[in-house]
């Protein structure tokens, strides 16, 4: 036979579990993005999360430096070149064989790095992890056809963008 103390404890646990389930299903969680109708976060891997890049040629022909800001909640925010200024996780066009300077700033003090992955399977380039707000990191990369996406390896679902590597 169940004692009154066990019954009330079980009733309390069931009520708490029911309340949590209802909150999650209703999208009433804070900061997780789960259930948030305006969230663009998805549960796909980095290779599937980024759209196929298709920026116009003229905007990318003379580009040799790309500047981004890292935000755990907002993604990569583009600053330079002009076509990506203010864009979140912008699509980037690179020309095969050219060197590009990627400059990124840790804008929120969270742990970030910058990586370029091949078909979302493995990193081709990966910087050190930075957790100091305002710290700037630069890496130079030669564009190759195997490059598919750029991302932050600690926030690979929120901070990922497409790379389109074009022939000269």
PDB file of C-alpha atoms in Angstrom:
ATOM      1  CA  UNK A   1       0.000   0.000   0.000  1.00  0.00           C
ATOM      2  CA  UNK A   2       1.235   3.526  -0.839  1.00  0.00           C
ATOM      3  CA  UNK A   3       1.604   5.876   2.101  1.00  0.00           C
ATOM      4  CA  UNK A   4       0.126   9.409   1.885  1.00  0.00           C
ATOM      5  CA  UNK A   5       3.679  10.877   1.792  1.00  0.00           C
ATOM      6  CA  UNK A   6       4.620   8.754  -1.246  1.00  0.00           C
ATOM      7  CA  UNK A   7       1.349   9.557  -2.962  1.00  0.00           C
ATOM      8  CA  UNK A   8       1.807  13.328  -2.581  1.00  0.00           C
ATOM      9  CA  UNK A   9       5.434  13.102  -3.731  1.00  0.00           C
ATOM     10  CA  UNK A  10       4.381  11.117  -6.796  1.00  0.00           C
ATOM     11  CA  UNK A  11       1.538  13.569  -7.475  1.00  0.00           C
ATOM     12  CA  UNK A  12       3.952  16.501  -7.190  1.00  0.00           C
ATOM     13  CA  UNK A  13       6.481  14.884  -9.563  1.00  0.00           C
ATOM     14  CA  UNK A  14       3.752  14.140 -12.107  1.00  0.00           C
ATOM     15  CA  UNK A  15       2.491  17.712 -11.927  1.00  0.00           C
ATOM     16  CA  UNK A  16       5.994  19.152 -12.366  1.00  0.00           C
ATOM     17  CA  UNK A  17       6.722  16.862 -15.326  1.00  0.00           C
ATOM     18  CA  UNK A  18       3.396  17.789 -16.909  1.00  0.00           C
ATOM     19  CA  UNK A  19       4.075  21.510 -16.456  1.00  0.00           C
ATOM     20  CA  UNK A  20       7.537  21.256 -17.985  1.00  0.00           C
ATOM     21  CA  UNK A  21       6.224  19.271 -20.932  1.00  0.00           C
ATOM     22  CA  UNK A  22       3.479  21.827 -21.532  1.00  0.00           C
ATOM     23  CA  UNK A  23       5.952  24.734 -21.380  1.00  0.00           C
ATOM     24  CA  UNK A  24       8.325  23.101 -23.858  1.00  0.00           C
ATOM     25  CA  UNK A  25       5.518  22.210 -26.258  1.00  0.00           C
ATOM     26  CA  UNK A  26       4.131  25.744 -26.025  1.00  0.00           C
ATOM     27  CA  UNK A  27       7.551  27.252 -26.735  1.00  0.00           C
ATOM     28  CA  UNK A  28       7.762  28.932 -23.360  1.00  0.00           C
ATOM     29  CA  UNK A  29      11.422  28.214 -22.728  1.00  0.00           C
ATOM     30  CA  UNK A  30      13.880  31.065 -22.314  1.00  0.00           C
ATOM     31  CA  UNK A  31      16.991  31.192 -24.450  1.00  0.00           C
ATOM     32  CA  UNK A  32      16.797  27.802 -26.093  1.00  0.00           C
ATOM     33  CA  UNK A  33      15.074  28.817 -29.290  1.00  0.00           C
ATOM     34  CA  UNK A  34      13.029  25.606 -29.114  1.00  0.00           C
ATOM     35  CA  UNK A  35       9.452  26.264 -30.145  1.00  0.00           C
ATOM     36  CA  UNK A  36      10.169  29.907 -30.963  1.00  0.00           C
ATOM     37  CA  UNK A  37       8.318  30.702 -34.163  1.00  0.00           C
ATOM     38  CA  UNK A  38      10.854  33.395 -35.087  1.00  0.00           C
ATOM     39  CA  UNK A  39      13.901  31.188 -34.527  1.00  0.00           C
ATOM     40  CA  UNK A  40      15.879  30.189 -37.610  1.00  0.00           C
ATOM     41  CA  UNK A  41      17.736  27.495 -35.695  1.00  0.00           C
ATOM     42  CA  UNK A  42      17.198  23.975 -36.894  1.00  0.00           C
ATOM     43  CA  UNK A  43      18.383  20.558 -35.863  1.00  0.00           C
ATOM     44  CA  UNK A  44      20.282  19.799 -39.044  1.00  0.00           C
ATOM     45  CA  UNK A  45      24.028  19.359 -39.139  1.00  0.00           C
ATOM     46  CA  UNK A  46      26.350  22.070 -40.411  1.00  0.00           C
ATOM     47  CA  UNK A  47      26.394  20.659 -43.935  1.00  0.00           C
ATOM     48  CA  UNK A  48      22.603  20.843 -44.196  1.00  0.00           C
ATOM     49  CA  UNK A  49      21.972  24.060 -42.279  1.00  0.00           C
ATOM     50  CA  UNK A  50      23.575  26.482 -44.717  1.00  0.00           C
ATOM     51  CA  UNK A  51      21.809  27.520 -47.897  1.00  0.00           C
ATOM     52  CA  UNK A  52      23.597  27.173 -51.210  1.00  0.00           C
ATOM     53  CA  UNK A  53      25.516  30.393 -51.773  1.00  0.00           C
ATOM     54  CA  UNK A  54      24.835  32.294 -54.967  1.00  0.00           C
ATOM     55  CA  UNK A  55      26.103  35.867 -54.497  1.00  0.00           C
ATOM     56  CA  UNK A  56      26.491  37.873 -57.742  1.00  0.00           C
ATOM     57  CA  UNK A  57      29.939  37.737 -59.395  1.00  0.00           C
ATOM     58  CA  UNK A  58      30.536  41.492 -59.558  1.00  0.00           C
ATOM     59  CA  UNK A  59      30.238  41.835 -55.786  1.00  0.00           C
ATOM     60  CA  UNK A  60      32.978  39.268 -55.115  1.00  0.00           C
ATOM     61  CA  UNK A  61      35.556  39.673 -57.897  1.00  0.00           C
ATOM     62  CA  UNK A  62      37.844  42.061 -55.992  1.00  0.00           C
ATOM     63  CA  UNK A  63      37.308  40.692 -52.476  1.00  0.00           C
ATOM     64  CA  UNK A  64      40.387  39.501 -50.594  1.00  0.00           C
ATOM     65  CA  UNK A  65      39.244  40.026 -46.991  1.00  0.00           C
ATOM     66  CA  UNK A  66      36.072  38.972 -45.198  1.00  0.00           C
ATOM     67  CA  UNK A  67      35.168  40.404 -41.808  1.00  0.00           C
ATOM     68  CA  UNK A  68      32.652  38.791 -39.443  1.00  0.00           C
ATOM     69  CA  UNK A  69      31.460  39.136 -35.834  1.00  0.00           C
ATOM     70  CA  UNK A  70      30.737  36.070 -33.723  1.00  0.00           C
ATOM     71  CA  UNK A  71      27.505  36.049 -31.690  1.00  0.00           C
ATOM     72  CA  UNK A  72      26.327  32.800 -30.068  1.00  0.00           C
ATOM     73  CA  UNK A  73      22.664  33.845 -30.255  1.00  0.00           C
ATOM     74  CA  UNK A  74      22.708  35.787 -33.526  1.00  0.00           C
ATOM     75  CA  UNK A  75      25.228  33.833 -35.635  1.00  0.00           C
ATOM     76  CA  UNK A  76      27.990  35.297 -37.771  1.00  0.00           C
ATOM     77  CA  UNK A  77      27.264  38.928 -38.584  1.00  0.00           C
ATOM     78  CA  UNK A  78      28.919  40.166 -41.779  1.00  0.00           C
ATOM     79  CA  UNK A  79      30.795  43.474 -41.883  1.00  0.00           C
ATOM     80  CA  UNK A  80      33.007  43.356 -44.958  1.00  0.00           C
ATOM     81  CA  UNK A  81      32.745  43.268 -47.943  1.00  0.00           C
ATOM     82  CA  UNK A  82      29.781  45.613 -48.369  1.00  0.00           C
ATOM     83  CA  UNK A  83      27.331  42.982 -49.731  1.00  0.00           C
ATOM     84  CA  UNK A  84      27.394  41.095 -46.415  1.00  0.00           C
ATOM     85  CA  UNK A  85      27.323  44.112 -44.063  1.00  0.00           C
ATOM     86  CA  UNK A  86      24.690  43.412 -41.420  1.00  0.00           C
ATOM     87  CA  UNK A  87      23.777  39.997 -42.848  1.00  0.00           C
ATOM     88  CA  UNK A  88      23.447  36.992 -40.529  1.00  0.00           C
ATOM     89  CA  UNK A  89      25.429  33.895 -41.577  1.00  0.00           C
ATOM     90  CA  UNK A  90      25.959  35.396 -45.038  1.00  0.00           C
ATOM     91  CA  UNK A  91      26.696  33.245 -48.069  1.00  0.00           C
ATOM     92  CA  UNK A  92      30.284  33.840 -49.224  1.00  0.00           C
ATOM     93  CA  UNK A  93      31.730  33.488 -52.721  1.00  0.00           C
ATOM     94  CA  UNK A  94      35.420  32.662 -53.096  1.00  0.00           C
ATOM     95  CA  UNK A  95      37.530  32.092 -56.194  1.00  0.00           C
ATOM     96  CA  UNK A  96      39.518  28.886 -56.316  1.00  0.00           C
ATOM     97  CA  UNK A  97      43.248  29.369 -55.798  1.00  0.00           C
ATOM     98  CA  UNK A  98      42.944  32.888 -54.335  1.00  0.00           C
ATOM     99  CA  UNK A  99      44.008  33.697 -50.794  1.00  0.00           C
ATOM    100  CA  UNK A 100      41.436  35.228 -48.478  1.00  0.00           C
ATOM    101  CA  UNK A 101      41.936  36.864 -45.113  1.00  0.00           C
ATOM    102  CA  UNK A 102      39.151  35.986 -42.681  1.00  0.00           C
ATOM    103  CA  UNK A 103      38.958  38.462 -39.795  1.00  0.00           C
ATOM    104  CA  UNK A 104      36.484  37.737 -37.039  1.00  0.00           C
ATOM    105  CA  UNK A 105      35.756  39.364 -33.699  1.00  0.00           C
ATOM    106  CA  UNK A 106      34.318  37.704 -30.609  1.00  0.00           C
ATOM    107  CA  UNK A 107      31.384  40.063 -30.015  1.00  0.00           C
ATOM    108  CA  UNK A 108      29.815  38.406 -26.965  1.00  0.00           C
ATOM    109  CA  UNK A 109      32.587  36.814 -24.875  1.00  0.00           C
ATOM    110  CA  UNK A 110      31.277  33.297 -25.485  1.00  0.00           C
ATOM    111  CA  UNK A 111      33.666  30.571 -26.720  1.00  0.00           C
ATOM    112  CA  UNK A 112      34.050  30.769 -30.514  1.00  0.00           C
ATOM    113  CA  UNK A 113      36.359  29.712 -33.296  1.00  0.00           C
ATOM    114  CA  UNK A 114      36.245  29.957 -37.075  1.00  0.00           C
ATOM    115  CA  UNK A 115      36.392  26.806 -39.177  1.00  0.00           C
ATOM    116  CA  UNK A 116      35.906  25.869 -42.796  1.00  0.00           C
ATOM    117  CA  UNK A 117      34.523  22.384 -43.371  1.00  0.00           C
ATOM    118  CA  UNK A 118      34.421  20.051 -46.328  1.00  0.00           C
ATOM    119  CA  UNK A 119      30.848  18.984 -47.073  1.00  0.00           C
ATOM    120  CA  UNK A 120      30.080  19.368 -43.366  1.00  0.00           C
ATOM    121  CA  UNK A 121      32.116  16.258 -42.596  1.00  0.00           C
ATOM    122  CA  UNK A 122      35.434  17.510 -41.299  1.00  0.00           C
ATOM    123  CA  UNK A 123      37.339  20.732 -40.757  1.00  0.00           C
ATOM    124  CA  UNK A 124      39.809  21.870 -43.397  1.00  0.00           C
ATOM    125  CA  UNK A 125      40.759  25.015 -41.453  1.00  0.00           C
ATOM    126  CA  UNK A 126      40.146  25.717 -37.792  1.00  0.00           C
ATOM    127  CA  UNK A 127      41.311  28.608 -35.611  1.00  0.00           C
ATOM    128  CA  UNK A 128      41.950  28.515 -31.890  1.00  0.00           C
ATOM    129  CA  UNK A 129      38.973  28.987 -29.582  1.00  0.00           C
ATOM    130  CA  UNK A 130      38.563  32.515 -28.225  1.00  0.00           C
ATOM    131  CA  UNK A 131      36.466  33.505 -25.208  1.00  0.00           C
ATOM    132  CA  UNK A 132      37.452  37.152 -24.748  1.00  0.00           C
ATOM    133  CA  UNK A 133      34.891  39.712 -25.839  1.00  0.00           C
ATOM    134  CA  UNK A 134      36.344  42.051 -28.439  1.00  0.00           C
ATOM    135  CA  UNK A 135      39.263  39.773 -29.352  1.00  0.00           C
ATOM    136  CA  UNK A 136      39.997  39.728 -33.070  1.00  0.00           C
ATOM    137  CA  UNK A 137      41.394  36.702 -34.896  1.00  0.00           C
ATOM    138  CA  UNK A 138      42.737  36.558 -38.430  1.00  0.00           C
ATOM    139  CA  UNK A 139      43.429  33.552 -40.607  1.00  0.00           C
ATOM    140  CA  UNK A 140      44.503  33.385 -44.240  1.00  0.00           C
ATOM    141  CA  UNK A 141      43.035  30.615 -46.391  1.00  0.00           C
ATOM    142  CA  UNK A 142      43.554  29.559 -50.004  1.00  0.00           C
ATOM    143  CA  UNK A 143      40.163  28.779 -51.513  1.00  0.00           C
ATOM    144  CA  UNK A 144      39.697  25.222 -52.732  1.00  0.00           C
ATOM    145  CA  UNK A 145      36.788  23.421 -54.369  1.00  0.00           C
ATOM    146  CA  UNK A 146      36.391  21.103 -51.368  1.00  0.00           C
ATOM    147  CA  UNK A 147      35.281  24.002 -49.129  1.00  0.00           C
ATOM    148  CA  UNK A 148      31.569  23.848 -48.329  1.00  0.00           C
ATOM    149  CA  UNK A 149      30.683  25.784 -45.163  1.00  0.00           C
ATOM    150  CA  UNK A 150      32.198  28.062 -42.544  1.00  0.00           C
ATOM    151  CA  UNK A 151      31.112  27.745 -38.929  1.00  0.00           C
ATOM    152  CA  UNK A 152      31.886  28.087 -35.232  1.00  0.00           C
ATOM    153  CA  UNK A 153      32.577  24.602 -33.919  1.00  0.00           C
ATOM    154  CA  UNK A 154      30.943  25.327 -30.546  1.00  0.00           C
ATOM    155  CA  UNK A 155      27.782  26.756 -32.135  1.00  0.00           C
ATOM    156  CA  UNK A 156      27.661  24.819 -35.400  1.00  0.00           C
ATOM    157  CA  UNK A 157      23.889  24.970 -35.728  1.00  0.00           C
ATOM    158  CA  UNK A 158      23.510  28.693 -35.042  1.00  0.00           C
ATOM    159  CA  UNK A 159      26.737  29.958 -36.619  1.00  0.00           C
ATOM    160  CA  UNK A 160      27.078  28.416 -40.079  1.00  0.00           C
ATOM    161  CA  UNK A 161      27.146  29.845 -43.579  1.00  0.00           C
ATOM    162  CA  UNK A 162      27.658  28.563 -47.120  1.00  0.00           C
ATOM    163  CA  UNK A 163      30.781  28.906 -49.204  1.00  0.00           C
ATOM    164  CA  UNK A 164      30.604  28.870 -52.973  1.00  0.00           C
ATOM    165  CA  UNK A 165      34.032  28.309 -54.496  1.00  0.00           C
ATOM    166  CA  UNK A 166      34.085  29.519 -58.083  1.00  0.00           C
ATOM    167  CA  UNK A 167      36.569  28.947 -60.896  1.00  0.00           C
ATOM    168  CA  UNK A 168      38.535  32.015 -62.035  1.00  0.00           C
TER     169      UNK A 168
END
